[in-house]
């Protein structure tokens, strides 16, 4: 006799319950699909009512009466219009459906990789900001990093673009060495290869770290739109410049934030000192200054390095001389000292007599001295006067006599080659090239405003005018037009800015001989 199977209820007592749950779930899904429009309209009406309630609460008391009168007038007009109530209900339903629609959820905040980087930064800062004696430390091992970072921005590669973090009040943020340790750590952990600006808020105990974009290197030799007596040293960040100037680059014209150095009688920093290793762009900056100075003044160039980078200026209108040997440099500086004294006497006499200053004392005179330390060593070897001693008169009285001195040398020359008069007189400073933080501090007198970049192109550095802040700087590309390795477009741009050559006595006599 065959065995009969057991009933389903005896084999699985929960089968009926599971089947009932499935039916209920299916019925609920079908009900949601059927009533979805009503649910959307109801959600929209709730949002519209909440918006109206917020507007009503934000309306001043003296304006609520007129607002109610306008609303009652609108309702009355709708009531008397043909099909007015029907259209009003349809419009309200459409507005509620639009307000109650399901909006896609946009993911905000840092992703998993960015959160991991923030956690790494937090743990790296614990030994510097943490204190075992703090009862409620901001920084502790296995602590909460979300309490520290107030604002975070990341790029597409989950690298921080901007960070704003808190630090305890007992951290010595006034010590440059303590700041430097934190900045080096953040530079290493946030991502090498970029420049970072560190803004310390000592009052609020906040540190803002901003990743800076590289400064453009495509600005070449051109006529810059500046005021009389202003010299454009280069391009900087928009946050460090008070205005912009139109420039021409590889991609066409645009406005760029400049670093402007004001010279003349109203300047607080009438003389400039440029320091950088060979190849960092010091000669390029001096050539750029020379082209701008020749628009209004006269120029005397002393090339102590003897590189021939200023040969393009020789024999041009406004260029008094281009000397590269010791004898010529001494003669030129001696003449410059006497010329400064003559101009100063002429200015004082005109002011005493109430007359205008003579034109020959008003025309700007520029002294460009490249590598004065080399000239000083040559003078000591030949037992001759140091050329830097002859610079004391132009440096001391140059502003009143409208004489401007621009010097360029290596960073090692500070305190070991440049005289005290030169270092004290040239208060406008420029540091170019991949200099160490200590060298930047020795040149500018303050720490570098940004971290050190991985690759420093020629002409990149920092500038500080007097007691002002240090800013980033990119010098315009003004190459030697006689260098055949330079692109033709760059060479032609420099040649177009050079003044015409002076007619020598030989050039004047040759046509006369030919005609005779």
Coordinates of C-alpha atoms in Angstrom, one line a residue:
X1 CA 0.0 0.0 0.0
X2 CA 1.5 3.4 -1.1
X3 CA 2.4 5.9 1.6
X4 CA 0.3 9.1 1.4
X5 CA 2.2 12.4 1.7
X6 CA 1.5 14.6 4.7
X7 CA -0.5 17.8 4.2
X8 CA 1.4 21.0 3.4
X9 CA 0.3 22.5 6.7
X10 CA 1.9 19.6 8.7
X11 CA 5.1 19.6 6.6
X12 CA 5.6 23.4 6.9
X13 CA 3.5 25.1 9.5
X14 CA 4.7 28.6 8.4
X15 CA 3.8 28.2 4.7
X16 CA 0.4 29.9 5.1
X17 CA 2.0 32.7 7.1
X18 CA 4.7 33.3 4.4
X19 CA 2.1 33.2 1.7
X20 CA 0.0 35.7 3.5
X21 CA 3.0 38.0 3.9
X22 CA 3.7 37.8 0.2
X23 CA 0.1 38.7 -0.6
X24 CA 0.1 41.7 1.7
X25 CA 3.5 43.0 0.3
X26 CA 2.1 42.6 -3.3
X27 CA -1.1 44.5 -2.3
X28 CA 0.9 47.3 -0.7
X29 CA 3.1 47.7 -3.8
X30 CA 0.1 47.8 -6.0
X31 CA -1.6 50.4 -3.7
X32 CA 1.6 52.6 -3.8
X33 CA 1.6 52.4 -7.6
X34 CA -2.1 53.3 -7.8
X35 CA -2.0 56.1 -5.2
X36 CA 1.4 57.5 -6.2
X37 CA 0.0 60.6 -7.9
X38 CA -2.1 61.4 -4.7
X39 CA 1.0 60.8 -2.5
X40 CA 3.0 63.2 -4.7
X41 CA 0.4 65.9 -4.6
X42 CA -0.1 65.5 -0.9
X43 CA 3.7 65.8 -0.3
X44 CA 3.8 68.9 -2.5
X45 CA 0.9 70.5 -0.6
X46 CA 2.7 69.9 2.6
X47 CA 5.8 71.6 1.2
X48 CA 3.8 74.5 -0.2
X49 CA 2.1 75.0 3.2
X50 CA 5.4 74.9 5.0
X51 CA 6.8 77.5 2.6
X52 CA 3.8 79.8 3.1
X53 CA 4.1 79.4 6.8
X54 CA 7.8 80.4 6.7
X55 CA 7.0 83.4 4.5
X56 CA 4.2 84.5 6.9
X57 CA 6.4 84.2 9.9
X58 CA 9.1 86.2 8.2
X59 CA 6.7 89.0 7.2
X60 CA 6.7 92.0 9.5
X61 CA 3.5 92.7 11.5
X62 CA 2.8 96.0 9.8
X63 CA 2.8 94.3 6.4
X64 CA 0.5 91.3 7.2
X65 CA -2.7 93.4 6.9
X66 CA -2.0 94.6 3.4
X67 CA -0.9 91.1 2.4
X68 CA -4.2 89.6 3.6
X69 CA -6.1 92.2 1.7
X70 CA -4.2 91.4 -1.5
X71 CA -4.8 87.7 -1.0
X72 CA -8.6 88.2 -0.4
X73 CA -8.7 90.4 -3.6
X74 CA -7.1 87.6 -5.6
X75 CA -9.5 85.0 -4.3
X76 CA -12.5 87.3 -5.1
X77 CA -11.2 87.9 -8.7
X78 CA -10.7 84.1 -9.2
X79 CA -14.2 83.4 -7.9
X80 CA -16.0 85.8 -10.3
X81 CA -13.9 84.8 -13.4
X82 CA -15.4 82.1 -15.7
X83 CA -13.9 78.8 -14.8
X84 CA -11.8 80.6 -12.3
X85 CA -12.1 78.1 -9.4
X86 CA -11.4 75.2 -11.8
X87 CA -8.3 76.8 -13.1
X88 CA -7.1 77.7 -9.6
X89 CA -7.6 74.1 -8.4
X90 CA -5.7 72.8 -11.5
X91 CA -2.9 75.3 -11.0
X92 CA -2.6 74.4 -7.3
X93 CA -2.6 70.7 -8.1
X94 CA 0.2 71.2 -10.8
X95 CA 2.3 73.3 -8.4
X96 CA 1.8 70.7 -5.6
X97 CA 2.8 67.9 -8.0
X98 CA 5.9 69.8 -9.1
X99 CA 6.9 70.6 -5.5
X100 CA 6.3 67.0 -4.3
X101 CA 8.3 65.3 -7.0
X102 CA 11.0 62.9 -5.9
X103 CA 14.3 64.7 -6.3
X104 CA 17.5 62.7 -6.9
X105 CA 19.7 62.6 -3.9
X106 CA 23.1 64.3 -4.6
X107 CA 26.0 62.9 -2.6
X108 CA 27.7 65.7 -0.8
X109 CA 30.9 65.8 1.3
X110 CA 34.2 64.0 0.8
X111 CA 34.3 60.5 -0.5
X112 CA 35.9 57.4 1.2
X113 CA 39.3 58.2 -0.2
X114 CA 39.1 61.8 0.9
X115 CA 37.9 60.8 4.4
X116 CA 40.9 58.4 4.6
X117 CA 43.2 61.2 3.7
X118 CA 41.7 63.5 6.4
X119 CA 42.1 60.7 8.9
X120 CA 45.7 60.4 7.9
X121 CA 46.3 64.1 8.3
X122 CA 44.6 64.1 11.7
X123 CA 46.8 61.2 13.0
X124 CA 49.9 62.9 11.7
X125 CA 49.1 66.1 13.6
X126 CA 48.4 64.4 16.9
X127 CA 52.0 64.4 18.1
X128 CA 52.2 68.2 17.4
X129 CA 48.8 69.4 18.6
X130 CA 48.0 66.8 21.2
X131 CA 48.7 67.0 24.9
X132 CA 48.3 64.3 27.5
X133 CA 47.3 66.8 30.1
X134 CA 44.4 68.2 28.2
X135 CA 41.1 66.9 29.7
X136 CA 39.2 67.3 26.4
X137 CA 41.9 67.1 23.7
X138 CA 41.1 68.1 20.1
X139 CA 43.9 65.8 18.9
X140 CA 44.3 62.3 20.4
X141 CA 44.9 58.8 19.2
X142 CA 41.7 57.2 17.8
X143 CA 40.0 60.6 18.2
X144 CA 37.3 62.1 16.1
X145 CA 38.8 64.0 13.1
X146 CA 35.4 65.6 12.2
X147 CA 35.8 68.0 15.2
X148 CA 39.0 69.4 13.7
X149 CA 38.3 70.1 10.0
X150 CA 35.7 72.9 9.6
X151 CA 35.9 73.2 5.8
X152 CA 37.3 70.8 3.2
X153 CA 37.4 70.9 -0.6
X154 CA 38.9 68.2 -2.8
X155 CA 39.7 67.9 -6.5
X156 CA 38.8 65.0 -8.8
X157 CA 41.7 62.9 -7.5
X158 CA 40.6 63.3 -3.9
X159 CA 43.5 65.6 -3.1
X160 CA 42.7 68.5 -0.8
X161 CA 42.3 71.9 -2.5
X162 CA 41.4 73.8 0.7
X163 CA 41.4 72.8 4.3
X164 CA 40.4 74.7 7.4
X165 CA 41.4 73.1 10.7
X166 CA 41.3 74.0 14.3
X167 CA 44.2 73.7 16.7
X168 CA 44.4 74.0 20.5
X169 CA 45.0 77.4 22.0
X170 CA 48.1 76.3 23.8
X171 CA 50.0 75.6 20.6
X172 CA 52.8 78.1 20.1
X173 CA 51.6 79.5 16.8
X174 CA 53.8 82.6 17.2
X175 CA 57.0 80.6 16.9
X176 CA 58.3 80.4 13.3
X177 CA 59.9 77.1 13.9
X178 CA 56.7 75.5 15.2
X179 CA 54.8 76.9 12.2
X180 CA 57.4 75.5 9.9
X181 CA 57.1 72.0 11.3
X182 CA 53.3 72.0 10.8
X183 CA 53.6 73.4 7.3
X184 CA 56.2 70.9 6.2
X185 CA 54.1 68.0 7.6
X186 CA 50.9 69.2 5.8
X187 CA 52.8 69.7 2.6
X188 CA 54.1 66.1 2.8
X189 CA 50.8 64.5 3.7
X190 CA 48.4 66.7 1.6
X191 CA 50.3 65.9 -1.6
X192 CA 53.7 66.9 -2.9
X193 CA 54.2 68.6 -6.2
X194 CA 52.0 71.6 -5.4
X195 CA 52.4 74.9 -3.7
X196 CA 50.3 75.5 -0.6
X197 CA 49.5 78.8 1.2
X198 CA 49.2 78.6 5.0
X199 CA 47.1 81.3 6.6
X200 CA 47.4 81.3 10.4
X201 CA 44.5 82.9 12.4
X202 CA 46.1 83.3 15.8
X203 CA 43.1 84.9 17.3
X204 CA 40.6 82.2 16.3
X205 CA 43.1 79.3 16.4
X206 CA 42.4 78.3 12.8
X207 CA 44.8 77.3 10.1
X208 CA 43.7 77.5 6.4
X209 CA 45.6 75.5 3.8
X210 CA 45.0 76.4 0.2
X211 CA 46.5 74.6 -2.9
X212 CA 47.7 77.3 -5.4
X213 CA 47.6 77.0 -9.1
X214 CA 51.0 77.5 -10.9
X215 CA 51.6 81.0 -12.1
X216 CA 51.5 81.5 -15.8
X217 CA 54.8 81.4 -17.6
X218 CA 53.6 82.6 -21.1
X219 CA 53.9 86.4 -20.4
X220 CA 56.7 87.7 -22.5
X221 CA 58.2 91.1 -23.4
X222 CA 55.6 93.7 -24.1
X223 CA 54.4 97.2 -23.3
X224 CA 52.8 97.0 -19.9
X225 CA 50.0 99.4 -18.9
X226 CA 51.4 101.1 -15.8
X227 CA 51.5 104.6 -14.3
X228 CA 54.6 106.8 -14.6
X229 CA 57.3 105.6 -12.3
X230 CA 55.8 102.1 -11.9
X231 CA 57.7 99.0 -13.0
X232 CA 56.1 95.6 -13.4
X233 CA 58.2 93.0 -11.8
X234 CA 56.0 90.1 -12.7
X235 CA 52.7 88.3 -12.3
X236 CA 51.4 87.1 -8.9
X237 CA 48.2 85.7 -7.4
X238 CA 44.9 87.6 -7.6
X239 CA 44.5 87.7 -3.8
X240 CA 47.8 89.5 -3.4
X241 CA 47.3 92.2 -6.0
X242 CA 45.0 95.2 -5.8
X243 CA 44.4 95.5 -9.5
X244 CA 45.0 93.8 -12.8
X245 CA 46.8 94.9 -16.0
X246 CA 46.2 93.6 -19.6
X247 CA 48.9 91.3 -20.8
X248 CA 49.4 89.2 -23.9
X249 CA 50.1 85.5 -23.6
X250 CA 50.2 82.4 -25.7
X251 CA 46.4 82.1 -25.6
X252 CA 45.8 85.8 -26.4
X253 CA 45.1 88.8 -24.2
X254 CA 43.8 88.7 -20.7
X255 CA 44.0 90.6 -17.4
X256 CA 46.6 89.4 -14.9
X257 CA 47.4 90.5 -11.3
X258 CA 50.8 92.3 -11.3
X259 CA 53.6 93.0 -8.8
X260 CA 54.2 96.7 -9.3
X261 CA 57.2 98.5 -7.9
X262 CA 56.9 102.3 -7.6
X263 CA 60.1 104.3 -8.1
X264 CA 60.9 108.0 -8.0
X265 CA 60.7 110.7 -5.4
X266 CA 57.4 109.3 -3.9
X267 CA 58.7 105.8 -3.5
X268 CA 59.2 104.3 -0.1
X269 CA 61.5 101.6 -1.6
X270 CA 63.5 103.4 -4.3
X271 CA 66.1 100.6 -4.8
X272 CA 65.8 96.9 -5.6
X273 CA 67.9 93.9 -4.8
X274 CA 67.4 90.7 -6.8
X275 CA 69.0 87.5 -5.5
X276 CA 69.0 84.1 -7.2
X277 CA 71.3 81.4 -8.4
X278 CA 72.6 81.4 -12.0
X279 CA 69.8 80.3 -14.3
X280 CA 67.0 81.4 -11.9
X281 CA 66.0 84.5 -14.0
X282 CA 67.8 87.4 -12.4
X283 CA 69.3 88.6 -15.7
X284 CA 65.9 88.2 -17.3
X285 CA 64.3 90.4 -14.6
X286 CA 67.0 93.1 -15.1
X287 CA 66.4 93.1 -18.8
X288 CA 62.7 93.5 -18.3
X289 CA 63.3 96.4 -15.9
X290 CA 65.7 97.9 -18.4
X291 CA 63.2 97.8 -21.3
X292 CA 60.6 99.5 -19.1
X293 CA 63.0 102.1 -17.7
X294 CA 64.1 103.2 -21.2
X295 CA 60.6 104.5 -21.9
X296 CA 61.2 107.5 -19.7
X297 CA 64.8 107.5 -18.4
X298 CA 68.4 106.8 -19.0
X299 CA 70.3 103.7 -18.2
X300 CA 73.8 102.6 -17.1
X301 CA 74.5 98.9 -17.0
X302 CA 77.3 97.2 -15.2
X303 CA 77.7 93.5 -16.0
X304 CA 79.9 92.1 -13.2
X305 CA 79.3 88.5 -14.3
X306 CA 80.5 89.2 -17.8
X307 CA 77.9 86.9 -19.4
X308 CA 77.1 89.4 -22.2
X309 CA 73.4 89.2 -21.5
X310 CA 73.1 93.0 -21.9
X311 CA 74.8 93.3 -25.2
X312 CA 71.5 94.1 -26.9
X313 CA 71.4 97.4 -24.9
X314 CA 74.7 98.7 -26.1
X315 CA 74.6 101.7 -28.4
X316 CA 70.9 102.3 -27.9
X317 CA 69.2 105.6 -27.3
X318 CA 69.0 106.3 -23.5
X319 CA 71.7 103.7 -22.7
X320 CA 74.7 105.6 -21.4
X321 CA 77.1 102.6 -21.3
X322 CA 77.2 98.9 -20.9
X323 CA 80.4 98.0 -18.9
X324 CA 81.6 94.5 -18.1
X325 CA 85.2 95.0 -16.8
X326 CA 86.4 96.4 -13.5
X327 CA 87.9 99.6 -14.9
X328 CA 84.7 100.5 -16.8
X329 CA 82.5 99.7 -13.8
X330 CA 84.6 101.9 -11.5
X331 CA 84.5 104.8 -13.9
X332 CA 80.7 104.4 -14.4
X333 CA 80.0 104.3 -10.7
X334 CA 82.2 107.2 -10.0
X335 CA 80.3 109.2 -12.7
X336 CA 77.0 108.1 -11.2
X337 CA 78.0 109.3 -7.7
X338 CA 79.0 112.7 -9.1
X339 CA 75.8 112.9 -11.2
X340 CA 73.7 112.1 -8.1
X341 CA 75.4 114.9 -6.2
X342 CA 74.9 117.3 -9.1
X343 CA 71.2 116.5 -9.4
X344 CA 70.8 116.8 -5.7
X345 CA 72.4 120.3 -5.7
X346 CA 70.2 121.3 -8.7
X347 CA 67.0 120.2 -6.9
X348 CA 67.9 121.9 -3.7
X349 CA 68.8 125.2 -5.6
X350 CA 65.5 125.1 -7.5
X351 CA 63.5 124.5 -4.3
X352 CA 65.4 127.3 -2.5
X353 CA 64.7 129.8 -5.3
X354 CA 61.1 128.6 -5.9
X355 CA 61.9 127.6 -9.5
X356 CA 60.9 124.4 -11.3
X357 CA 63.5 121.6 -11.1
X358 CA 65.7 121.5 -14.3
X359 CA 64.8 118.9 -16.8
X360 CA 68.2 117.3 -16.7
X361 CA 67.7 116.7 -13.0
X362 CA 64.2 115.3 -13.4
X363 CA 64.9 112.7 -16.0
X364 CA 65.1 109.3 -14.3
X365 CA 68.6 107.7 -14.1
X366 CA 68.8 103.9 -13.7
X367 CA 71.9 102.0 -12.5
X368 CA 71.7 98.3 -13.2
X369 CA 74.5 96.4 -11.5
X370 CA 74.7 92.6 -12.1
X371 CA 76.9 90.6 -9.7
X372 CA 78.5 93.5 -7.6
X373 CA 80.1 90.9 -5.4
X374 CA 82.2 89.6 -8.3
X375 CA 83.3 93.2 -9.0
X376 CA 84.2 93.6 -5.3
X377 CA 86.4 90.5 -5.3
X378 CA 88.2 91.6 -8.4
X379 CA 88.8 95.0 -6.9
X380 CA 90.2 93.5 -3.7
X381 CA 92.5 91.2 -5.8
X382 CA 93.8 94.2 -7.7
X383 CA 94.0 96.4 -4.6
X384 CA 91.5 98.9 -6.0
X385 CA 88.4 100.6 -4.4
X386 CA 85.4 98.4 -3.9
X387 CA 82.7 99.4 -6.5
X388 CA 80.0 99.0 -3.8
X389 CA 81.5 101.9 -1.9
X390 CA 80.7 104.2 -4.8
X391 CA 77.1 103.0 -4.6
X392 CA 76.5 104.6 -1.2
X393 CA 75.8 108.0 -2.6
X394 CA 73.2 106.9 -5.2
X395 CA 71.6 104.5 -2.6
X396 CA 71.4 107.2 0.1
X397 CA 70.3 110.2 -2.0
X398 CA 68.9 108.5 -5.1
X399 CA 65.2 109.1 -4.3
X400 CA 65.6 112.9 -4.0
X401 CA 67.8 112.9 -7.1
X402 CA 65.6 110.6 -9.1
X403 CA 68.3 107.9 -9.3
X404 CA 67.3 104.3 -9.0
X405 CA 69.7 101.4 -8.3
X406 CA 68.9 97.8 -9.2
X407 CA 71.3 95.1 -8.1
X408 CA 71.4 91.3 -8.8
X409 CA 73.6 88.8 -7.1
X410 CA 73.6 85.3 -5.6
X411 CA 71.9 84.5 -2.3
X412 CA 75.2 83.6 -0.7
X413 CA 76.4 87.2 -1.2
X414 CA 74.1 88.4 1.6
X415 CA 76.4 89.0 4.5
X416 CA 79.3 87.6 2.5
X417 CA 79.9 89.8 -0.5
X418 CA 77.3 92.6 -0.4
X419 CA 78.2 95.6 1.7
X420 CA 76.0 96.7 4.6
X421 CA 75.1 99.9 2.7
X422 CA 73.8 97.9 -0.3
X423 CA 71.7 95.6 2.0
X424 CA 70.3 98.5 4.0
X425 CA 69.6 100.8 1.0
X426 CA 67.9 98.2 -1.3
X427 CA 64.7 97.5 0.7
X428 CA 62.7 96.1 -2.2
X429 CA 63.7 92.5 -2.5
X430 CA 63.2 89.7 -5.0
X431 CA 64.2 86.0 -4.4
X432 CA 64.2 83.8 -7.5
X433 CA 64.9 80.1 -8.0
X434 CA 64.5 77.0 -5.8
X435 CA 65.8 78.5 -2.6
X436 CA 65.7 76.8 0.8
X437 CA 63.3 78.3 3.4
X438 CA 66.3 79.7 5.4
X439 CA 67.6 81.4 2.2
X440 CA 64.2 83.0 1.5
X441 CA 64.0 84.2 5.1
X442 CA 67.5 85.7 4.8
X443 CA 66.7 87.5 1.6
X444 CA 63.2 88.7 2.3
X445 CA 63.4 89.0 6.1
X446 CA 60.2 86.9 6.5
X447 CA 59.4 83.3 5.8
X448 CA 58.2 82.2 2.4
X449 CA 54.4 82.7 2.0
X450 CA 54.0 79.3 0.4
X451 CA 55.5 75.9 0.5
X452 CA 58.3 75.0 -1.9
X453 CA 57.2 73.7 -5.3
X454 CA 58.6 70.5 -6.7
X455 CA 59.7 72.1 -10.0
X456 CA 60.6 75.8 -10.2
X457 CA 60.6 77.3 -13.7
X458 CA 63.0 80.1 -14.5
X459 CA 61.8 83.4 -13.2
X460 CA 59.7 82.0 -10.4
X461 CA 60.2 83.2 -6.9
X462 CA 59.0 85.7 -4.3
X463 CA 58.9 89.5 -4.0
X464 CA 58.7 91.8 -1.0
X465 CA 58.6 95.6 -1.2
X466 CA 59.8 97.1 2.0
X467 CA 57.9 96.0 5.0
X468 CA 54.9 94.7 3.0
X469 CA 54.0 91.0 2.7
X470 CA 55.9 88.5 0.6
X471 CA 54.1 87.4 -2.5
X472 CA 54.7 84.9 -5.3
X473 CA 56.3 86.2 -8.5
X474 CA 56.7 85.0 -12.0
X475 CA 59.0 87.2 -14.0
X476 CA 58.1 88.0 -17.7
X477 CA 60.1 86.0 -20.2
X478 CA 62.5 88.6 -21.7
X479 CA 65.4 86.5 -23.2
X480 CA 68.5 87.7 -24.9
X481 CA 67.5 88.6 -28.4
X482 CA 71.0 87.5 -29.7
X483 CA 70.6 84.0 -28.3
X484 CA 69.8 81.7 -31.3
X485 CA 68.4 79.0 -29.0
X486 CA 65.5 81.3 -28.0
X487 CA 62.2 81.0 -30.1
X488 CA 62.0 83.5 -32.8
X489 CA 58.8 85.1 -31.5
X490 CA 60.3 85.8 -28.1
X491 CA 63.5 87.3 -29.7
X492 CA 61.4 89.5 -32.0
X493 CA 59.3 90.8 -29.1
X494 CA 62.4 92.0 -27.3
X495 CA 63.9 93.6 -30.4
X496 CA 60.7 95.5 -31.1
X497 CA 60.9 97.1 -27.6
X498 CA 64.5 98.2 -27.8
X499 CA 65.0 101.8 -28.7
X500 CA 66.9 102.6 -32.0
X501 CA 70.6 102.7 -32.1
X502 CA 72.5 106.0 -31.7
X503 CA 74.2 107.4 -34.8
X504 CA 77.9 107.3 -34.3
X505 CA 80.3 109.8 -35.7
X506 CA 81.6 107.2 -38.2
X507 CA 78.1 106.4 -39.4
X508 CA 77.5 110.1 -40.1
X509 CA 80.8 110.7 -42.0
X510 CA 80.6 107.7 -44.3
X511 CA 77.7 109.0 -46.4
X512 CA 79.5 112.4 -46.7
X513 CA 82.6 110.6 -48.0
X514 CA 80.5 108.6 -50.5
X515 CA 78.8 111.7 -51.7
X516 CA 82.1 113.6 -52.2

